Each structure stands twice: as structure tokens, then as C-alpha cells.
């Protein structure tokens, strides 16, 4: 669902920029759809923090497709690069592929996070017989409904990861300056980091069981012995834990900024579910990609069933 002011915003910016993008904000659904809320959390963090930072530092800004407008010059440039078609027919994520080619062609791009002041009556809040109006902000963004089941999310995310992390790596490699390389590394690291996160969870559970066992039964826990022998490991654990707390705090604040306090609060435990889903996605993406490469077959585009977000309960 495109915001009514999106086209006006594109018309204002397109003469000066060749690719203009507004955020994509998943619609707020019932909290019982935790799989869908993973998208709410991630898009809030990506578009309010990551993409905004990359735009400010002049890095590669990936396109989210449905929130992107292209100038005529950008379309003509893509047509020349792709041999007659503005969009690559062989890419699983043609929006990301197009944005990368536009960036490498040194065309100007911009990510816009704009809000409009909006006044809504507060819910049954009456002060001395008067209804108090609460000023809120309305985001100029594309709203969308995402998969609400684990299987559907796995299929969609597998296509995204194959296209962004593996196919683009295979087709384009590592072009561009340092900032571009940093952006590409940020997008492609999930192939490895998703596995590392899952392994870290298993190791953490093991050490937790070991520590509890050592507290209730005679003997010093193995973890305590190792930390006593290697004090630097303790410092490393503290540093990593601090980064984790900072990241969880950022996700809470950014999700709450769009969807409210309770959505932000529940985003913290949802991170663990999201990491498990992402690890599964990485395994399936690598398997399907290597299978296609080994048998020299074209990677199949995995269709995602979409629904229009009306009367969502």
C-alpha cells in the first residue's frame, strides 16, 4: 500500500536524484503472529537505522523494491548494463541488483525518511469534559503484509539470501570503493553469521547447564576454571555481551518508535526466534545455491504468496 504522498515526494526529488527510496513498514498485526512481527522488527531497524546510516556515509543503499522510484536516466543506464532490459531477468532479487548497478554507475541515490504531523483523538481520554488530542507522526512509507507462518517466511527469506548474499557475490564479486565494500560485506555476512549465532546459542546453553550443575554439586564449574586461567576471555565475554545489550536496546527503541511500547518490548525475545529462522534460511539458501551450481541448473525463483492488508486481525 503506497502512501498518498509518496509520488509527490518522488516528483520533488527525482530531478536531483536517480533513485529515491522511502521506507517499507510492515503493517501492525496481532501479536499472535510472531513470524510476521520479525519483519516488523527487522524493517524498523534496517530502515530507521542501517539504511539511514549508509545513506549518510555515501555507501550503497539497497532497494526494497516497493518503496523505490527510478529516474528515466537510471532506467536507461540499467537497460544498457543488462543488454536491453532495465531489470535483470536472472536475478532472484532484481531490486537489490538494480540498486547496486545504479550505485556502481555513480548515479545519485537518496533514502528519505519523512514524517507528517497528524492529530488523532486520544482513546477515551477526557480532561475536564474535553477530549484531549494527541499529536502523532505519520510516516511516508510503503505498508505491506508479510508472511505470517514459519514455512512461508523461510521460503521468502531463502530467495532473498540466495539473491543478495550468494548470487550477487557470484555474478558481480566485490566491486567499488571501501564504503561500498563495507556495505556489501554487511549484506553478505549473514550467510556465515547466522550459523555462528546458532552455534553461540548452543554453547551458551552448555555453559549455563555446566555452571548450574557446578553450583549445586561439588566441584568448580568448568567455565569458571577456564575464565580463571584465561582472564582475557572474561573481558571478551563482557564486550560481546555489551554489544548484544546495545543491539537489543536499539531494536526495542526502533520498533517501539513505530508500533508502540509493547511491540518494542516483545521484540527482544523475538530476536532469538528470528535468529533460529535466519539460521534455517542460511542453511537452505546455501544448499539450494550449491545444488544449482553443481548440476548447472538455473536457480528457481521461489514465489511468495502475497495478500492485501485489509481487515487484518
CSV table of C-alpha atoms in Angstrom, one decimal:
chain,number,residue,atom,x,y,z
A,1,UNK,CA,0.0,0.0,0.0
A,2,UNK,CA,1.7,3.2,-1.2
A,3,UNK,CA,1.4,6.3,0.8
A,4,UNK,CA,-0.6,9.0,-1.0
A,5,UNK,CA,2.3,11.5,-0.6
A,6,UNK,CA,5.0,9.1,-1.9
A,7,UNK,CA,4.6,10.1,-5.5
A,8,UNK,CA,4.7,13.8,-4.6
A,9,UNK,CA,7.9,13.1,-2.7
A,10,UNK,CA,9.4,11.2,-5.7
A,11,UNK,CA,8.5,14.0,-8.1
A,12,UNK,CA,10.2,16.6,-5.9
A,13,UNK,CA,13.4,14.5,-5.6
A,14,UNK,CA,13.8,12.8,-8.9
A,15,UNK,CA,15.2,15.7,-10.8
A,16,UNK,CA,18.2,15.8,-8.5
A,17,UNK,CA,18.4,12.0,-7.7
A,18,UNK,CA,18.2,9.0,-10.0
A,19,UNK,CA,16.9,6.6,-7.3
A,20,UNK,CA,14.7,7.7,-4.5
A,21,UNK,CA,13.6,5.3,-1.8
A,22,UNK,CA,11.1,5.6,1.1
A,23,UNK,CA,10.9,3.1,4.0
A,24,UNK,CA,8.9,-0.1,3.9
A,25,UNK,CA,6.9,-0.6,7.1
A,26,UNK,CA,5.1,-3.9,7.7
A,27,UNK,CA,1.6,-3.4,8.9
A,28,UNK,CA,0.8,-4.0,12.6
A,29,UNK,CA,-0.9,-7.3,13.0
A,30,UNK,CA,-2.0,-9.2,16.1
A,31,UNK,CA,0.9,-10.2,18.4
A,32,UNK,CA,-0.1,-13.8,17.9
A,33,UNK,CA,1.6,-13.6,14.5
A,34,UNK,CA,5.2,-13.6,15.8
A,35,UNK,CA,6.7,-14.6,12.5
A,36,UNK,CA,5.2,-11.5,10.9
A,37,UNK,CA,6.5,-9.4,13.7
A,38,UNK,CA,10.0,-10.5,12.9
A,39,UNK,CA,9.6,-8.5,9.7
A,40,UNK,CA,8.2,-5.5,11.7
A,41,UNK,CA,11.3,-5.6,14.0
A,42,UNK,CA,13.8,-6.0,11.2
A,43,UNK,CA,12.5,-3.4,8.8
A,44,UNK,CA,12.2,-0.9,11.7
A,45,UNK,CA,15.8,-1.4,12.5
A,46,UNK,CA,17.1,-1.6,8.9
A,47,UNK,CA,15.2,1.4,7.5
A,48,UNK,CA,15.3,3.6,10.6
A,49,UNK,CA,19.0,2.9,11.4
A,50,UNK,CA,21.1,0.9,9.0
A,51,UNK,CA,19.9,2.3,5.6
A,52,UNK,CA,19.8,5.8,7.0
A,53,UNK,CA,23.4,5.5,8.2
A,54,UNK,CA,24.6,4.1,4.9
A,55,UNK,CA,22.8,6.9,3.0
A,56,UNK,CA,24.6,9.5,5.2
A,57,UNK,CA,28.0,7.9,4.7
A,58,UNK,CA,27.6,7.7,1.0
A,59,UNK,CA,27.5,3.9,0.9
A,60,UNK,CA,25.5,1.5,-1.3
A,61,UNK,CA,21.8,1.9,-0.4
A,62,UNK,CA,19.9,-1.3,-1.4
A,63,UNK,CA,16.5,-1.0,-2.9
A,64,UNK,CA,13.5,-2.6,-1.1
A,65,UNK,CA,11.6,-2.6,-4.5
A,66,UNK,CA,8.2,-1.5,-3.5
A,67,UNK,CA,9.4,1.7,-1.9
A,68,UNK,CA,11.7,2.8,-4.8
A,69,UNK,CA,11.3,5.3,-7.7
A,70,UNK,CA,13.8,5.5,-10.6
A,71,UNK,CA,14.5,8.3,-13.0
A,72,UNK,CA,14.5,7.9,-16.7
A,73,UNK,CA,18.3,8.2,-16.7
A,74,UNK,CA,18.5,5.3,-14.2
A,75,UNK,CA,16.3,3.1,-16.3
A,76,UNK,CA,18.3,3.9,-19.5
A,77,UNK,CA,21.5,3.1,-17.6
A,78,UNK,CA,20.2,-0.2,-16.4
A,79,UNK,CA,18.9,-1.1,-19.9
A,80,UNK,CA,22.4,-0.6,-21.3
A,81,UNK,CA,24.0,-2.7,-18.5
A,82,UNK,CA,21.5,-5.5,-18.7
A,83,UNK,CA,21.6,-5.7,-22.5
A,84,UNK,CA,18.2,-4.2,-23.4
A,85,UNK,CA,16.1,-4.8,-20.2
A,86,UNK,CA,16.1,-2.4,-17.3
A,87,UNK,CA,15.8,-5.2,-14.8
A,88,UNK,CA,17.9,-8.4,-14.7
A,89,UNK,CA,15.9,-11.4,-15.6
A,90,UNK,CA,18.4,-13.8,-14.0
A,91,UNK,CA,18.3,-12.2,-10.5
A,92,UNK,CA,16.3,-13.5,-7.6
A,93,UNK,CA,16.4,-10.0,-6.1
A,94,UNK,CA,16.2,-7.7,-9.1
A,95,UNK,CA,15.5,-4.7,-6.8
A,96,UNK,CA,18.8,-5.2,-4.9
A,97,UNK,CA,20.6,-5.9,-8.2
A,98,UNK,CA,19.3,-2.7,-9.8
A,99,UNK,CA,20.3,-0.5,-6.9
A,100,UNK,CA,23.8,-2.0,-6.8
A,101,UNK,CA,24.3,-1.3,-10.5
A,102,UNK,CA,22.9,2.2,-10.2
A,103,UNK,CA,25.4,2.8,-7.3
A,104,UNK,CA,28.3,1.4,-9.3
A,105,UNK,CA,27.4,3.6,-12.3
A,106,UNK,CA,27.8,6.6,-9.9
A,107,UNK,CA,24.2,7.8,-10.2
A,108,UNK,CA,22.9,9.7,-7.3
A,109,UNK,CA,20.6,7.9,-4.9
A,110,UNK,CA,18.8,9.0,-1.8
A,111,UNK,CA,16.9,7.3,1.1
A,112,UNK,CA,14.1,9.6,2.5
A,113,UNK,CA,12.6,9.1,6.0
A,114,UNK,CA,9.9,11.7,6.2
A,115,UNK,CA,7.0,12.1,8.5
A,116,UNK,CA,3.9,14.2,8.5
A,117,UNK,CA,2.3,15.7,11.6
A,118,UNK,CA,-1.0,14.1,12.3
A,119,UNK,CA,-3.6,14.8,15.1
A,120,UNK,CA,-5.8,11.9,16.3
A,121,UNK,CA,-8.2,11.9,19.2
A,122,UNK,CA,-6.8,10.1,22.2
A,123,UNK,CA,-8.7,7.0,23.2
A,124,UNK,CA,-11.4,8.0,25.7
A,125,UNK,CA,-9.1,10.4,27.4
A,126,UNK,CA,-11.2,13.2,28.7
A,127,UNK,CA,-9.9,16.1,30.8
A,128,UNK,CA,-12.4,18.4,32.5
A,129,UNK,CA,-15.1,17.4,30.0
A,130,UNK,CA,-12.8,17.9,26.9
A,131,UNK,CA,-11.3,15.3,24.6
A,132,UNK,CA,-7.6,15.7,24.5
A,133,UNK,CA,-6.0,15.4,21.1
A,134,UNK,CA,-2.7,13.6,20.8
A,135,UNK,CA,-0.2,14.7,18.2
A,136,UNK,CA,1.3,11.8,16.3
A,137,UNK,CA,3.6,11.3,13.3
A,138,UNK,CA,2.6,9.6,10.1
A,139,UNK,CA,5.4,8.0,8.1
A,140,UNK,CA,5.6,8.5,4.3
A,141,UNK,CA,6.3,4.8,3.7
A,142,UNK,CA,5.0,1.8,1.8
A,143,UNK,CA,3.0,-0.5,4.0
A,144,UNK,CA,2.9,-4.2,3.3
A,145,UNK,CA,1.7,-7.6,4.7
A,146,UNK,CA,4.5,-10.2,5.1
A,147,UNK,CA,4.4,-14.0,5.7
A,148,UNK,CA,2.7,-15.0,9.0
A,149,UNK,CA,3.9,-18.6,9.0
A,150,UNK,CA,7.3,-20.1,9.5
A,151,UNK,CA,7.3,-22.0,6.2
A,152,UNK,CA,6.2,-19.0,4.1
A,153,UNK,CA,8.8,-16.8,5.8
A,154,UNK,CA,11.5,-19.4,5.2
A,155,UNK,CA,10.7,-19.6,1.5
A,156,UNK,CA,10.8,-15.8,1.1
A,157,UNK,CA,14.0,-15.3,3.1
A,158,UNK,CA,15.7,-18.1,1.3
A,159,UNK,CA,15.1,-16.3,-2.0
A,160,UNK,CA,16.3,-13.1,-0.5
A,161,UNK,CA,19.5,-14.6,0.9
A,162,UNK,CA,20.3,-16.5,-2.3
A,163,UNK,CA,19.9,-13.4,-4.4
A,164,UNK,CA,21.6,-10.8,-2.2
A,165,UNK,CA,24.3,-12.8,-0.4
A,166,UNK,CA,25.2,-15.6,-2.9
A,167,UNK,CA,24.0,-14.7,-6.4
A,168,UNK,CA,25.3,-11.2,-6.4
A,169,UNK,CA,28.6,-12.3,-4.9
A,170,UNK,CA,28.9,-14.9,-7.7
A,171,UNK,CA,27.8,-12.5,-10.5
A,172,UNK,CA,29.4,-9.2,-9.5
A,173,UNK,CA,32.1,-10.0,-6.9
A,174,UNK,CA,33.4,-7.2,-4.7
A,175,UNK,CA,33.5,-4.0,-6.8
A,176,UNK,CA,33.6,-0.4,-5.6
A,177,UNK,CA,35.4,1.7,-3.0
A,178,UNK,CA,35.9,0.9,0.7
A,179,UNK,CA,32.4,2.2,1.7
A,180,UNK,CA,30.8,0.1,-1.0
A,181,UNK,CA,32.8,-3.0,0.1
A,182,UNK,CA,31.7,-2.4,3.7
A,183,UNK,CA,28.1,-2.2,2.6
A,184,UNK,CA,28.4,-5.4,0.6
A,185,UNK,CA,30.1,-7.2,3.5
A,186,UNK,CA,27.3,-6.1,5.7
A,187,UNK,CA,24.7,-7.6,3.4
A,188,UNK,CA,26.6,-10.8,2.7
A,189,UNK,CA,27.9,-11.7,6.2
A,190,UNK,CA,24.5,-13.2,7.1
A,191,UNK,CA,25.5,-16.4,5.2
A,192,UNK,CA,28.1,-17.0,7.9
A,193,UNK,CA,26.9,-15.0,10.9
A,194,UNK,CA,23.5,-16.8,11.1
A,195,UNK,CA,25.3,-20.1,11.6
A,196,UNK,CA,27.7,-18.5,14.2
A,197,UNK,CA,24.7,-17.2,16.2
A,198,UNK,CA,23.1,-20.6,16.3
A,199,UNK,CA,26.3,-22.2,17.4
A,200,UNK,CA,26.7,-19.5,20.1
A,201,UNK,CA,23.3,-20.3,21.4
A,202,UNK,CA,24.2,-24.0,21.8
A,203,UNK,CA,27.5,-23.1,23.5
A,204,UNK,CA,25.7,-20.7,25.9
A,205,UNK,CA,23.2,-23.3,26.9
A,206,UNK,CA,26.0,-25.8,27.5
A,207,UNK,CA,27.9,-23.3,29.7
A,208,UNK,CA,24.7,-22.4,31.6
A,209,UNK,CA,24.0,-26.0,32.4
A,210,UNK,CA,27.6,-26.6,33.4
A,211,UNK,CA,27.5,-23.5,35.7
A,212,UNK,CA,24.2,-24.6,37.4
A,213,UNK,CA,25.5,-28.1,37.8
A,214,UNK,CA,28.7,-26.8,39.4
A,215,UNK,CA,26.7,-24.6,41.9
A,216,UNK,CA,24.5,-27.5,43.2
A,217,UNK,CA,27.1,-30.3,43.2
A,218,UNK,CA,30.7,-30.4,44.5
A,219,UNK,CA,33.3,-29.1,42.2
A,220,UNK,CA,34.1,-25.9,40.3
A,221,UNK,CA,32.2,-25.4,37.0
A,222,UNK,CA,34.5,-25.8,34.0
A,223,UNK,CA,33.6,-22.4,32.7
A,224,UNK,CA,34.9,-20.8,36.0
A,225,UNK,CA,38.1,-22.7,35.7
A,226,UNK,CA,38.7,-21.6,32.1
A,227,UNK,CA,38.0,-18.0,33.0
A,228,UNK,CA,40.4,-18.2,35.9
A,229,UNK,CA,43.1,-19.5,33.5
A,230,UNK,CA,42.3,-17.0,30.7
A,231,UNK,CA,41.2,-13.6,32.2
A,232,UNK,CA,41.1,-12.1,28.7
A,233,UNK,CA,38.2,-14.4,27.8
A,234,UNK,CA,36.1,-12.8,30.6
A,235,UNK,CA,36.8,-9.4,29.1
A,236,UNK,CA,35.8,-10.6,25.7
A,237,UNK,CA,32.5,-12.0,27.1
A,238,UNK,CA,31.8,-8.7,28.7
A,239,UNK,CA,32.5,-6.8,25.5
A,240,UNK,CA,30.3,-9.1,23.4
A,241,UNK,CA,27.5,-9.1,25.9
A,242,UNK,CA,27.6,-5.3,26.0
A,243,UNK,CA,27.3,-5.1,22.2
A,244,UNK,CA,24.3,-7.6,22.4
A,245,UNK,CA,22.6,-5.4,25.0
A,246,UNK,CA,23.1,-2.3,22.9
A,247,UNK,CA,21.7,-4.1,19.8
A,248,UNK,CA,18.7,-5.3,21.7
A,249,UNK,CA,18.1,-1.8,23.1
A,250,UNK,CA,18.2,-0.3,19.6
A,251,UNK,CA,15.7,-2.8,18.3
A,252,UNK,CA,13.4,-2.2,21.2
A,253,UNK,CA,13.6,1.6,20.7
A,254,UNK,CA,13.2,1.5,16.9
A,255,UNK,CA,10.3,-1.0,17.0
A,256,UNK,CA,8.6,1.0,19.7
A,257,UNK,CA,9.1,4.2,17.7
A,258,UNK,CA,6.7,2.9,15.0
A,259,UNK,CA,4.5,0.3,16.7
A,260,UNK,CA,4.4,1.3,20.4
A,261,UNK,CA,5.9,0.2,23.7
A,262,UNK,CA,4.6,-3.4,23.9
A,263,UNK,CA,5.6,-4.2,20.3
A,264,UNK,CA,9.1,-2.9,21.1
A,265,UNK,CA,9.3,-4.9,24.4
A,266,UNK,CA,8.3,-8.1,22.7
A,267,UNK,CA,10.9,-7.6,20.0
A,268,UNK,CA,13.6,-8.5,22.5
A,269,UNK,CA,12.6,-12.2,23.0
A,270,UNK,CA,11.6,-12.3,19.3
A,271,UNK,CA,15.3,-11.9,18.4
A,272,UNK,CA,16.0,-15.5,19.4
A,273,UNK,CA,13.2,-16.8,17.3
A,274,UNK,CA,14.4,-14.6,14.4
A,275,UNK,CA,17.9,-15.9,14.7
A,276,UNK,CA,16.8,-19.5,14.6
A,277,UNK,CA,14.7,-18.8,11.4
A,278,UNK,CA,17.6,-17.0,9.8
A,279,UNK,CA,20.0,-19.9,10.6
A,280,UNK,CA,17.5,-22.2,8.9
A,281,UNK,CA,17.3,-19.8,6.0
A,282,UNK,CA,21.1,-19.7,5.6
A,283,UNK,CA,21.3,-23.5,5.5
A,284,UNK,CA,18.6,-23.8,2.9
A,285,UNK,CA,19.9,-21.0,0.8
A,286,UNK,CA,23.4,-22.4,0.6
A,287,UNK,CA,22.1,-25.9,-0.1
A,288,UNK,CA,19.9,-24.8,-3.0
A,289,UNK,CA,22.5,-22.4,-4.4
A,290,UNK,CA,25.3,-25.1,-4.4
A,291,UNK,CA,22.9,-27.7,-5.7
A,292,UNK,CA,22.0,-25.4,-8.7
A,293,UNK,CA,25.7,-24.7,-9.3
A,294,UNK,CA,26.8,-28.4,-9.1
A,295,UNK,CA,24.1,-29.6,-11.5
A,296,UNK,CA,24.5,-26.4,-13.6
A,297,UNK,CA,20.8,-25.5,-13.4
A,298,UNK,CA,19.1,-22.1,-13.2
A,299,UNK,CA,18.2,-21.1,-9.7
A,300,UNK,CA,14.4,-21.2,-9.4
A,301,UNK,CA,12.6,-18.1,-8.3
A,302,UNK,CA,10.7,-19.0,-5.1
A,303,UNK,CA,7.2,-17.4,-5.3
A,304,UNK,CA,5.8,-15.8,-2.1
A,305,UNK,CA,2.1,-15.7,-1.8
A,306,UNK,CA,1.1,-12.1,-1.0
A,307,UNK,CA,-2.2,-10.8,0.4
A,308,UNK,CA,-3.6,-7.3,0.5
A,309,UNK,CA,-3.6,-6.0,4.1
A,310,UNK,CA,-7.3,-5.3,4.7
A,311,UNK,CA,-9.2,-6.1,7.8
A,312,UNK,CA,-6.2,-7.9,9.4
A,313,UNK,CA,-7.0,-9.3,12.8
